[in-house]
XYZ file of C-alpha atoms in Angstrom:
628
model
C 63.198 108.229 43.061
C 64.082 104.557 42.829
C 67.234 103.774 46.008
C 68.886 99.900 44.035
C 70.135 99.602 47.652
C 66.074 98.777 48.911
C 66.078 96.496 45.902
C 66.860 93.697 48.138
C 65.091 92.391 51.108
C 68.697 93.441 53.218
C 67.806 97.030 51.691
C 64.226 96.843 52.088
C 64.486 95.983 55.739
C 66.844 98.772 56.259
C 64.875 100.812 54.682
C 62.115 99.577 56.686
C 63.621 100.053 60.049
C 65.180 103.391 59.239
C 61.628 105.019 58.443
C 59.507 103.292 60.912
C 57.084 100.687 58.814
C 56.959 99.729 55.279
C 54.209 102.552 54.198
C 56.632 105.500 55.451
C 59.773 103.868 53.974
C 57.646 103.576 50.224
C 55.829 107.135 51.010
C 59.521 108.931 52.454
C 61.050 107.829 48.914
C 63.161 105.203 50.502
C 62.585 102.524 48.269
C 60.710 101.351 45.586
C 56.533 100.923 45.296
C 56.852 98.179 43.077
C 59.077 95.357 43.429
C 60.418 91.709 42.802
C 59.714 90.358 46.266
C 59.617 86.428 47.304
C 56.650 85.182 48.284
C 58.547 84.306 52.231
C 59.167 88.111 52.364
C 55.700 89.575 51.334
C 54.400 86.949 54.655
C 56.858 88.449 56.404
C 56.087 92.123 55.274
C 52.253 91.817 55.239
C 52.393 90.015 58.941
C 54.790 92.989 60.448
C 52.528 95.274 58.670
C 49.888 93.837 60.976
C 51.792 93.880 64.316
C 53.894 90.957 63.953
C 57.034 90.688 65.040
C 57.865 87.880 67.101
C 57.835 83.834 65.938
C 58.432 80.709 67.720
C 58.697 76.940 66.587
C 61.131 74.945 65.158
C 62.554 74.979 61.280
C 62.855 71.968 58.855
C 62.759 71.440 55.341
C 59.227 72.607 54.549
C 59.962 76.434 56.191
C 63.638 76.858 55.181
C 63.130 79.773 52.693
C 60.412 81.607 55.201
C 63.472 80.831 57.928
C 66.391 82.210 55.716
C 63.843 85.479 55.429
C 63.252 85.802 58.965
C 66.933 85.965 59.404
C 67.650 88.750 57.317
C 64.040 90.748 59.209
C 65.738 90.058 62.542
C 69.320 90.573 61.521
C 67.672 94.727 61.336
C 66.007 94.150 64.649
C 62.016 94.240 62.754
C 61.390 90.839 63.899
C 62.821 87.647 66.112
C 62.954 83.970 66.456
C 62.405 82.045 69.273
C 63.381 78.463 68.369
C 62.214 75.968 70.724
C 62.069 72.137 70.579
C 58.084 71.369 70.981
C 55.736 72.770 68.148
C 53.431 72.190 71.112
C 54.988 74.333 73.313
C 55.218 77.173 71.255
C 51.587 76.841 70.352
C 50.832 77.157 73.796
C 53.410 79.803 73.915
C 52.134 82.153 71.072
C 48.291 81.607 72.653
C 49.753 82.924 76.242
C 51.419 85.621 74.157
C 47.608 86.891 73.036
C 46.071 86.262 76.251
C 48.386 87.646 78.761
C 49.588 89.908 76.823
C 47.883 91.070 73.962
C 50.638 90.600 71.796
C 50.264 88.562 68.349
C 52.288 86.310 67.325
C 52.815 83.389 64.840
C 54.116 80.018 64.930
C 56.145 78.601 62.427
C 56.815 74.589 61.675
C 57.914 72.562 59.001
C 55.408 69.717 56.817
C 54.316 66.880 57.879
C 54.575 66.103 62.073
C 55.539 69.650 62.795
C 52.522 70.707 61.419
C 50.152 68.579 62.712
C 52.026 68.765 66.308
C 51.433 72.509 66.290
C 48.096 72.227 64.566
C 47.282 70.073 68.332
C 48.499 72.896 70.426
C 46.477 75.422 68.612
C 42.926 73.945 70.224
C 44.083 76.242 72.965
C 43.541 79.253 70.301
C 40.462 77.674 69.046
C 38.996 76.739 72.050
C 39.594 80.166 73.501
C 39.153 82.863 71.057
C 42.965 83.866 70.797
C 43.605 85.378 67.568
C 47.443 83.842 66.828
C 48.974 83.014 63.517
C 50.136 79.545 62.427
C 53.061 78.823 59.217
C 53.384 75.838 58.093
C 54.765 73.775 55.314
C 52.935 72.258 52.689
C 52.869 70.029 49.418
C 54.465 71.343 46.428
C 51.999 72.315 43.474
C 53.859 70.339 40.892
C 53.247 66.844 40.283
C 56.537 65.240 41.183
C 55.285 62.693 43.610
C 54.286 62.826 46.972
C 56.415 64.629 49.491
C 58.144 63.517 52.330
C 56.150 63.894 54.821
C 52.911 65.411 53.531
C 49.722 63.245 54.602
C 50.047 59.886 52.412
C 46.933 60.438 49.981
C 45.886 61.260 46.698
C 43.598 64.472 47.649
C 44.527 67.793 47.385
C 44.854 70.743 50.211
C 44.925 67.773 52.998
C 46.262 70.060 55.863
C 43.820 72.706 54.298
C 40.800 70.249 55.123
C 41.975 70.310 58.574
C 42.700 73.637 59.268
C 39.563 74.859 58.328
C 38.200 72.537 60.459
C 39.667 73.800 63.251
C 39.729 77.457 62.286
C 40.341 79.053 59.363
C 42.932 79.199 56.658
C 44.387 79.956 52.982
C 47.034 77.529 51.281
C 49.704 79.208 49.304
C 49.593 77.168 46.401
C 50.519 80.540 43.686
C 52.670 83.635 44.380
C 49.841 86.568 44.505
C 47.303 84.629 46.301
C 49.700 85.748 49.643
C 47.532 89.231 49.364
C 44.176 87.337 49.639
C 45.700 85.273 52.597
C 46.842 87.795 54.297
C 43.267 90.170 54.537
C 41.040 86.843 55.417
C 44.379 86.055 58.126
C 43.755 89.667 60.131
C 39.932 89.245 59.564
C 40.351 85.715 61.332
C 42.867 87.026 64.289
C 41.879 90.229 64.930
C 37.866 89.271 64.963
C 36.265 90.981 67.464
C 33.343 88.376 68.045
C 34.946 85.431 68.412
C 38.638 85.751 67.008
C 40.898 82.333 66.220
C 44.321 81.149 64.780
C 45.195 80.933 61.280
C 46.744 78.867 59.041
C 49.151 79.703 56.197
C 50.076 77.182 54.692
C 53.256 77.003 52.272
C 53.896 75.410 49.521
C 57.250 74.777 50.024
C 57.958 75.600 46.016
C 55.935 78.722 46.284
C 57.797 80.302 49.726
C 60.891 81.107 47.066
C 59.201 81.896 44.585
C 59.030 85.692 42.859
C 55.624 87.851 42.484
C 57.132 90.164 40.022
C 56.630 93.824 39.912
C 54.880 93.526 44.076
C 53.014 96.596 44.907
C 54.412 96.532 48.679
C 51.506 99.500 49.218
C 48.876 96.397 48.418
C 50.456 94.277 51.730
C 46.938 94.489 53.929
C 47.720 96.362 57.338
C 45.734 95.403 60.728
C 42.511 95.984 60.320
C 39.865 97.612 62.693
C 36.625 96.610 64.030
C 34.368 99.328 65.918
C 32.328 97.760 68.210
C 28.849 97.876 67.606
C 25.875 99.003 69.784
C 22.111 97.785 69.707
C 19.688 100.374 68.333
C 16.295 98.679 69.106
C 14.688 100.093 71.674
C 11.918 97.416 71.881
C 14.352 94.661 72.493
C 15.560 97.151 75.725
C 11.767 98.129 77.309
C 10.941 94.154 76.907
C 14.440 93.520 78.859
C 12.763 95.968 81.645
C 9.585 94.149 82.044
C 11.040 90.887 82.675
C 13.451 92.351 84.911
C 10.910 93.695 86.524
C 8.648 90.631 86.809
C 11.841 87.990 88.039
C 11.984 87.361 91.880
C 15.280 85.572 91.747
C 17.690 86.792 88.856
C 21.419 85.470 88.140
C 23.725 87.010 85.708
C 26.230 84.315 84.794
C 29.124 86.082 82.374
C 31.823 84.071 79.999
C 34.666 85.032 77.939
C 33.050 87.818 76.162
C 32.515 89.818 79.263
C 35.995 89.862 79.952
C 35.771 94.159 80.409
C 32.131 94.432 81.310
C 32.914 93.998 85.480
C 32.405 97.542 86.360
C 28.708 96.973 84.325
C 27.782 93.684 85.510
C 28.609 94.932 89.445
C 26.558 97.755 88.183
C 23.331 96.535 86.554
C 23.688 93.892 89.873
C 22.930 96.833 92.110
C 19.926 97.964 90.086
C 18.401 95.150 89.297
C 18.455 92.528 92.692
C 20.358 90.127 90.947
C 23.735 88.006 91.882
C 26.560 87.017 89.790
C 27.910 84.027 88.554
C 31.252 83.432 86.811
C 32.444 81.105 83.726
C 35.332 78.972 84.883
C 38.304 80.862 83.099
C 37.034 84.337 84.115
C 38.447 84.805 87.762
C 38.597 88.675 88.761
C 36.413 90.196 86.454
C 33.850 90.686 88.759
C 36.123 90.871 92.150
C 35.656 87.528 94.418
C 34.981 89.575 97.654
C 31.851 91.761 95.758
C 28.944 91.353 97.873
C 26.688 89.872 94.807
C 29.654 87.526 93.358
C 28.319 83.870 94.421
C 31.563 82.614 92.757
C 31.992 79.808 89.745
C 29.383 77.843 88.256
C 29.079 74.566 86.131
C 29.689 71.378 86.427
C 32.880 71.641 88.813
C 31.057 75.018 89.798
C 30.822 76.087 93.732
C 28.179 75.416 95.924
C 27.194 78.989 95.924
C 27.871 78.916 92.582
C 25.198 76.830 91.414
C 22.985 77.535 93.968
C 22.359 80.883 92.219
C 22.138 79.174 88.951
C 19.441 76.123 89.469
C 16.998 78.711 91.383
C 17.347 81.455 88.956
C 14.018 82.684 87.506
C 15.540 85.168 84.935
C 19.153 84.800 83.605
C 21.134 87.479 81.631
C 24.141 85.765 79.787
C 26.481 87.510 79.276
C 29.607 86.787 76.448
C 28.928 83.090 76.995
C 29.471 80.168 74.126
C 27.453 77.899 76.896
C 30.069 74.793 76.517
C 28.918 72.156 78.564
C 30.465 72.582 81.980
C 29.534 76.111 81.516
C 25.315 75.021 82.203
C 26.398 71.875 83.607
C 25.136 70.534 80.087
C 21.670 72.615 79.799
C 20.511 71.428 83.720
C 21.524 74.284 85.280
C 18.657 76.404 84.624
C 16.121 74.598 86.337
C 13.613 77.383 86.970
C 14.616 79.305 84.327
C 11.461 81.549 82.575
C 13.079 83.446 80.800
C 16.864 84.287 79.125
C 18.292 88.110 77.965
C 21.533 87.169 75.999
C 23.986 89.862 75.285
C 26.418 88.199 72.666
C 27.727 89.946 69.401
C 27.368 86.182 67.780
C 23.983 86.198 66.383
C 23.993 82.142 67.451
C 24.881 82.274 70.700
C 22.524 85.127 71.439
C 19.762 83.626 70.547
C 20.733 79.745 72.044
C 18.427 78.913 74.472
C 14.850 79.024 73.650
C 12.664 82.256 75.564
C 15.946 83.761 75.104
C 15.838 87.856 74.139
C 18.694 88.473 72.472
C 20.734 91.948 72.685
C 23.168 91.751 69.366
C 26.760 93.641 69.634
C 29.073 94.594 72.138
C 28.603 93.413 75.688
C 29.813 96.613 77.184
C 28.205 98.846 75.236
C 24.834 97.521 75.019
C 25.052 96.566 78.966
C 26.160 100.809 79.227
C 22.886 100.827 77.027
C 20.500 98.716 79.657
C 21.506 100.326 82.807
C 20.673 103.801 81.388
C 17.188 102.769 80.553
C 16.453 100.736 83.807
C 17.227 104.156 85.946
C 15.114 106.142 83.362
C 12.294 103.660 84.514
C 12.980 103.942 87.816
C 14.818 101.095 88.868
C 17.786 101.830 91.953
C 19.434 99.547 94.275
C 17.757 97.977 97.162
C 18.360 99.427 100.109
C 18.094 96.362 102.390
C 19.020 92.878 101.483
C 16.113 90.631 99.506
C 15.279 87.329 100.943
C 16.928 86.365 97.271
C 20.130 87.827 98.000
C 20.566 87.243 101.497
C 19.811 83.258 100.509
C 22.709 83.736 97.807
C 24.915 85.237 100.595
C 24.267 82.731 103.375
C 25.089 79.943 99.987
C 28.598 81.479 100.027
C 29.296 81.370 103.621
C 28.316 77.784 103.555
C 30.882 77.554 100.697
C 33.790 79.933 102.705
C 33.392 77.567 105.112
C 33.671 73.976 103.151
C 36.925 75.744 101.882
C 37.946 76.915 105.352
C 37.516 72.960 106.972
C 40.223 72.188 104.262
C 42.870 74.910 104.327
C 42.415 73.857 108.661
C 43.246 69.411 107.279
C 45.682 71.137 104.621
C 47.610 66.939 105.010
C 45.352 63.920 104.665
C 47.850 60.237 104.438
C 48.707 59.351 101.099
C 48.828 55.508 100.636
C 51.033 56.492 97.820
C 53.292 58.238 99.718
C 53.668 56.251 102.972
C 53.075 59.641 105.181
C 51.237 62.864 105.381
C 50.937 65.443 102.453
C 49.249 68.653 101.211
C 45.543 68.400 99.537
C 44.661 69.537 96.221
C 43.109 72.942 98.019
C 45.667 73.633 100.122
C 48.690 73.350 97.889
C 46.620 75.593 95.530
C 45.636 78.174 98.171
C 49.180 78.609 98.743
C 50.709 79.252 95.823
C 47.734 81.115 94.552
C 47.661 83.739 98.047
C 51.848 84.395 97.910
C 51.218 84.940 94.498
C 48.464 87.518 94.582
C 50.569 89.189 97.766
C 53.326 89.187 95.467
C 52.009 90.655 92.412
C 52.411 87.586 90.175
C 50.173 85.652 87.651
C 49.185 82.033 87.689
C 48.465 79.482 85.159
C 46.805 76.322 86.026
C 46.910 72.730 83.314
C 43.861 70.438 82.988
C 42.512 67.945 85.287
C 41.639 68.390 89.374
C 44.447 71.071 89.229
C 42.258 73.717 87.283
C 39.136 72.302 88.529
C 40.264 72.847 92.238
C 41.865 75.812 90.820
C 38.947 77.558 89.531
C 37.165 76.882 92.597
C 39.502 78.023 95.224
C 40.991 81.262 93.271
C 40.041 84.552 94.929
C 40.875 87.273 92.685
C 39.825 90.791 93.062
C 41.442 92.257 89.600
C 41.318 89.742 86.282
C 44.097 89.215 84.350
C 46.048 87.577 87.289
C 44.497 83.619 86.239
C 45.058 82.223 82.806
C 42.827 78.528 82.844
C 42.551 77.362 79.465
C 39.162 75.399 80.329
C 38.494 76.006 76.525
C 40.643 72.661 75.422
C 41.939 71.716 78.956
C 45.268 70.808 77.185
C 47.171 68.802 79.074
C 50.913 71.038 79.313
C 49.761 74.600 78.833
C 50.113 75.408 82.147
C 54.048 74.637 81.870
C 54.351 75.687 78.053
C 52.720 79.320 78.955
C 55.595 80.719 81.061
C 57.737 80.364 78.321
C 55.503 83.686 77.021
C 57.840 85.623 79.994
C 60.988 85.349 77.614
C 59.305 86.960 74.889
C 56.619 89.258 75.736
C 57.803 93.021 75.957
C 56.719 93.716 79.533
C 56.948 90.422 80.992
C 55.138 89.341 84.325
C 56.840 86.529 86.521
C 54.289 83.814 86.930
C 53.905 80.350 88.725
C 52.500 77.591 86.297
C 50.432 74.614 88.763
C 51.180 71.835 87.022
C 49.792 68.356 87.568
C 52.862 65.660 87.343
C 50.818 64.207 84.369
C 50.387 67.715 82.025
C 54.006 68.459 83.123
C 55.434 65.066 81.581
C 53.578 65.524 78.622
C 55.245 69.159 77.989
C 58.168 69.440 79.798
C 60.197 71.567 77.544
C 60.179 74.639 79.541
C 62.724 73.844 81.658
C 65.125 73.682 78.282
C 63.649 76.720 76.430
C 62.860 78.876 79.228
C 66.359 78.337 80.293
C 67.257 79.294 76.589
C 65.141 82.731 76.225
C 65.626 83.691 79.875
C 61.691 82.857 81.165
C 61.334 84.067 84.713
C 58.626 81.806 86.566
C 58.198 78.885 88.453
C 56.565 75.807 87.797
C 54.586 74.293 90.160
C 54.489 70.045 90.226
C 51.589 68.535 92.217
C 52.458 65.217 92.331
C 50.026 62.783 93.010
C 51.293 59.833 90.686
C 47.584 59.406 89.760
C 44.981 61.279 87.003
C 42.435 62.087 89.969
C 40.105 64.373 88.199
C 39.255 61.011 86.091
C 39.557 58.104 88.781
C 37.349 60.503 90.619
C 35.230 60.490 87.527
C 35.436 56.646 87.447
C 34.406 55.873 91.013
C 31.657 57.941 90.624
C 29.772 56.848 87.551
C 31.135 53.018 87.660
C 32.095 52.316 91.803
C 36.256 51.485 90.556
C 38.917 53.374 88.920
C 40.555 51.915 86.252
C 44.108 52.563 84.062
C 44.778 56.018 85.746
C 47.988 56.136 87.591
C 51.352 54.400 87.794
C 54.309 53.233 89.885
C 57.083 55.478 88.069
C 58.788 57.001 90.767
C 60.239 60.487 88.864
C 62.929 63.041 91.010
C 61.284 66.026 89.768
C 64.059 68.219 91.881
C 67.111 66.360 90.288
C 65.438 66.391 86.730
C 65.156 70.477 87.535
C 68.561 70.737 88.482
C 70.360 68.638 85.228
C 69.462 71.678 83.402
C 72.003 74.076 84.570
C 69.513 77.956 85.727
C 66.757 75.618 86.677
C 66.388 75.799 90.562
C 64.852 73.213 91.536
C 63.506 72.808 95.015
C 61.273 70.332 97.277
C 57.737 71.674 98.223
C 57.998 69.659 101.297
C 55.015 68.459 102.865
C 53.466 71.663 104.939
C 51.680 74.826 103.784
C 54.951 76.052 106.088
C 57.548 74.277 103.800
C 55.431 75.274 100.425
C 55.832 78.706 101.772
C 59.547 78.597 101.814
C 59.833 76.598 99.090
C 58.087 79.878 96.776
C 59.727 82.075 98.582
C 63.104 80.656 97.827
C 61.787 80.197 94.148
C 60.561 83.909 93.756
C 64.075 85.074 94.672
C 65.669 83.104 91.800
C 66.561 85.161 88.482
C 64.977 82.874 86.579
C 63.452 79.079 85.894
C 62.760 77.329 88.872
C 60.633 74.036 89.511
C 59.137 73.184 93.169
C 57.878 69.624 93.755
C 55.029 68.969 95.572
C 53.736 65.562 96.640
C 50.164 65.143 96.663
C 47.301 63.511 98.373
C 44.749 61.253 95.829
C 42.171 59.886 97.592
C 38.652 59.502 98.592
C 38.657 61.892 101.514
C 35.905 64.173 101.105
C 38.587 66.698 102.042
C 41.179 65.554 99.515
C 38.933 68.045 96.834
C 36.382 70.101 96.801
C 33.657 67.862 94.980
C 32.056 68.749 92.569
C 28.006 70.233 92.825
C 26.479 69.987 88.734
C 25.578 67.644 85.949
C 27.772 66.378 83.020
C 26.551 64.925 79.729
C 29.163 61.900 79.703
C 29.684 58.317 80.838
C 26.098 56.766 82.411
C 24.915 59.640 83.385
C 23.741 60.932 79.328
C 20.356 59.422 80.150
C 19.679 61.176 82.888
C 21.237 64.680 82.124
C 19.672 64.500 78.632
C 16.157 63.480 80.419
C 16.587 66.796 82.793
C 17.879 68.872 79.910
C 14.854 68.041 77.518
C 12.484 68.405 80.723
C 13.912 72.028 81.607
C 13.291 72.958 77.100
C 15.945 75.942 77.154
């Protein structure tokens, strides 16, 4: 029964490669079930059991043993490590892999600054509900003094405290604790309600320690969590009664409704509602859908916010009610009741006057639709006053966007000539991407805000915008996922000059790992979103720009393999640059000088409130007046 060749890490890797899985190798008698293995190998095997085979990061003195084990398993093609130049970039890449491709990967770093950098980047995963793994070196467990690069305090488990604040984690202080850590990690990373990052804090002296006679079949596998449907008919009866008496219904959805587009549209037709999307939910309901009023919130659209401000019943689906989603609680000015679909009981009862429908949103929407039909609900044959009013507002919004597209350039004091505006440049890139079947990523600031106002997706999965953390540099780093994913898509990362210079490593790592995509730098030499906010609140901008001139094309061309292009000063020139970039077999960069100023056609404006700065007193007063 024993196969001594499989009693080494190399032998075990070969046996798993041959049989297809750890379980098959053991049950097929290719290796013994009970063996002495190190904690590092148990970690690699445990994550392989959960389908994790890709690792991205930077090795250091805090992760040498993990690196050695990964090298052994990579030789057999069971895992792949992608070395990069920034832990923040690594965190963004694994987030993009999960968000766009559904692949679960792991970040690997050393102890200290590397781990803290990666944890900073993990805010994207934490804010957007993306299940990913982070593996950090951690302080040793023997009292030989403080380890270099650990947090210099006389306290235990400092990084564990931060991990638990950010999401969830486990400090591996004894070899056998790896089993519990893997179970808890799987529960967090594959959580069907709201997933997030899980941090393995690998004590440096425990990594190479052996687990004597480790039961290889004790290493947990990826869990399956079946969706749950609400079974209380009274809840649906109450919902039907509220719908029947309402005169102006708005359906507003967030990230938990990502797979509910068809049900949302059907429900809206059945109950004569209009639909408003959350900022990152482009394409879940087609932009052209008759009842879709685009995005709503603090930086929402004219039509989206009108639908929120004037509803008397809101049906909220899969939302966490972050400040910009509902204008810091002031968007529902006339709402009398809320029906909340959410898998999390807290968010399903977040508003007062809520009917909570807890469980899988898709299943529960299907149940509600069935029960409404049984009660005689059917689509209106003619447009109601509520629908007509909202359609008129969407037409006004389309006219506002068209005005800006008809005036795509404005004179810029910064550039000393006419340059493209945010709406014109972003619309051009998005239109080109959609015509070619490509995806777009948006970085933070007005690039992001104007982006979700401009985007007109007809299907989901084409726009990725980190509206959860608004992390500067996410879009550029997300391009790296095209060099890591099993079935990569070509992408355009739309980034401001500030966001790019915070995370420029894509120019190097994109070439190293054969990423294919285009980085579009919208360069206004200013923090336009914050400048506008400062002026709106205090009448002046303060320290939100600089005078440094950077030749981004030359910077790109200095990296062998990167194609650097100037985006020009017109839509025609930008389209030409996009076409040239798309033809390039690899990574490209387009530099677009951009307008930054007070002209109304330079942006798309804001139509909602926000509880920040000197607006706080008024916004808070309005929130409490509404009382939701």
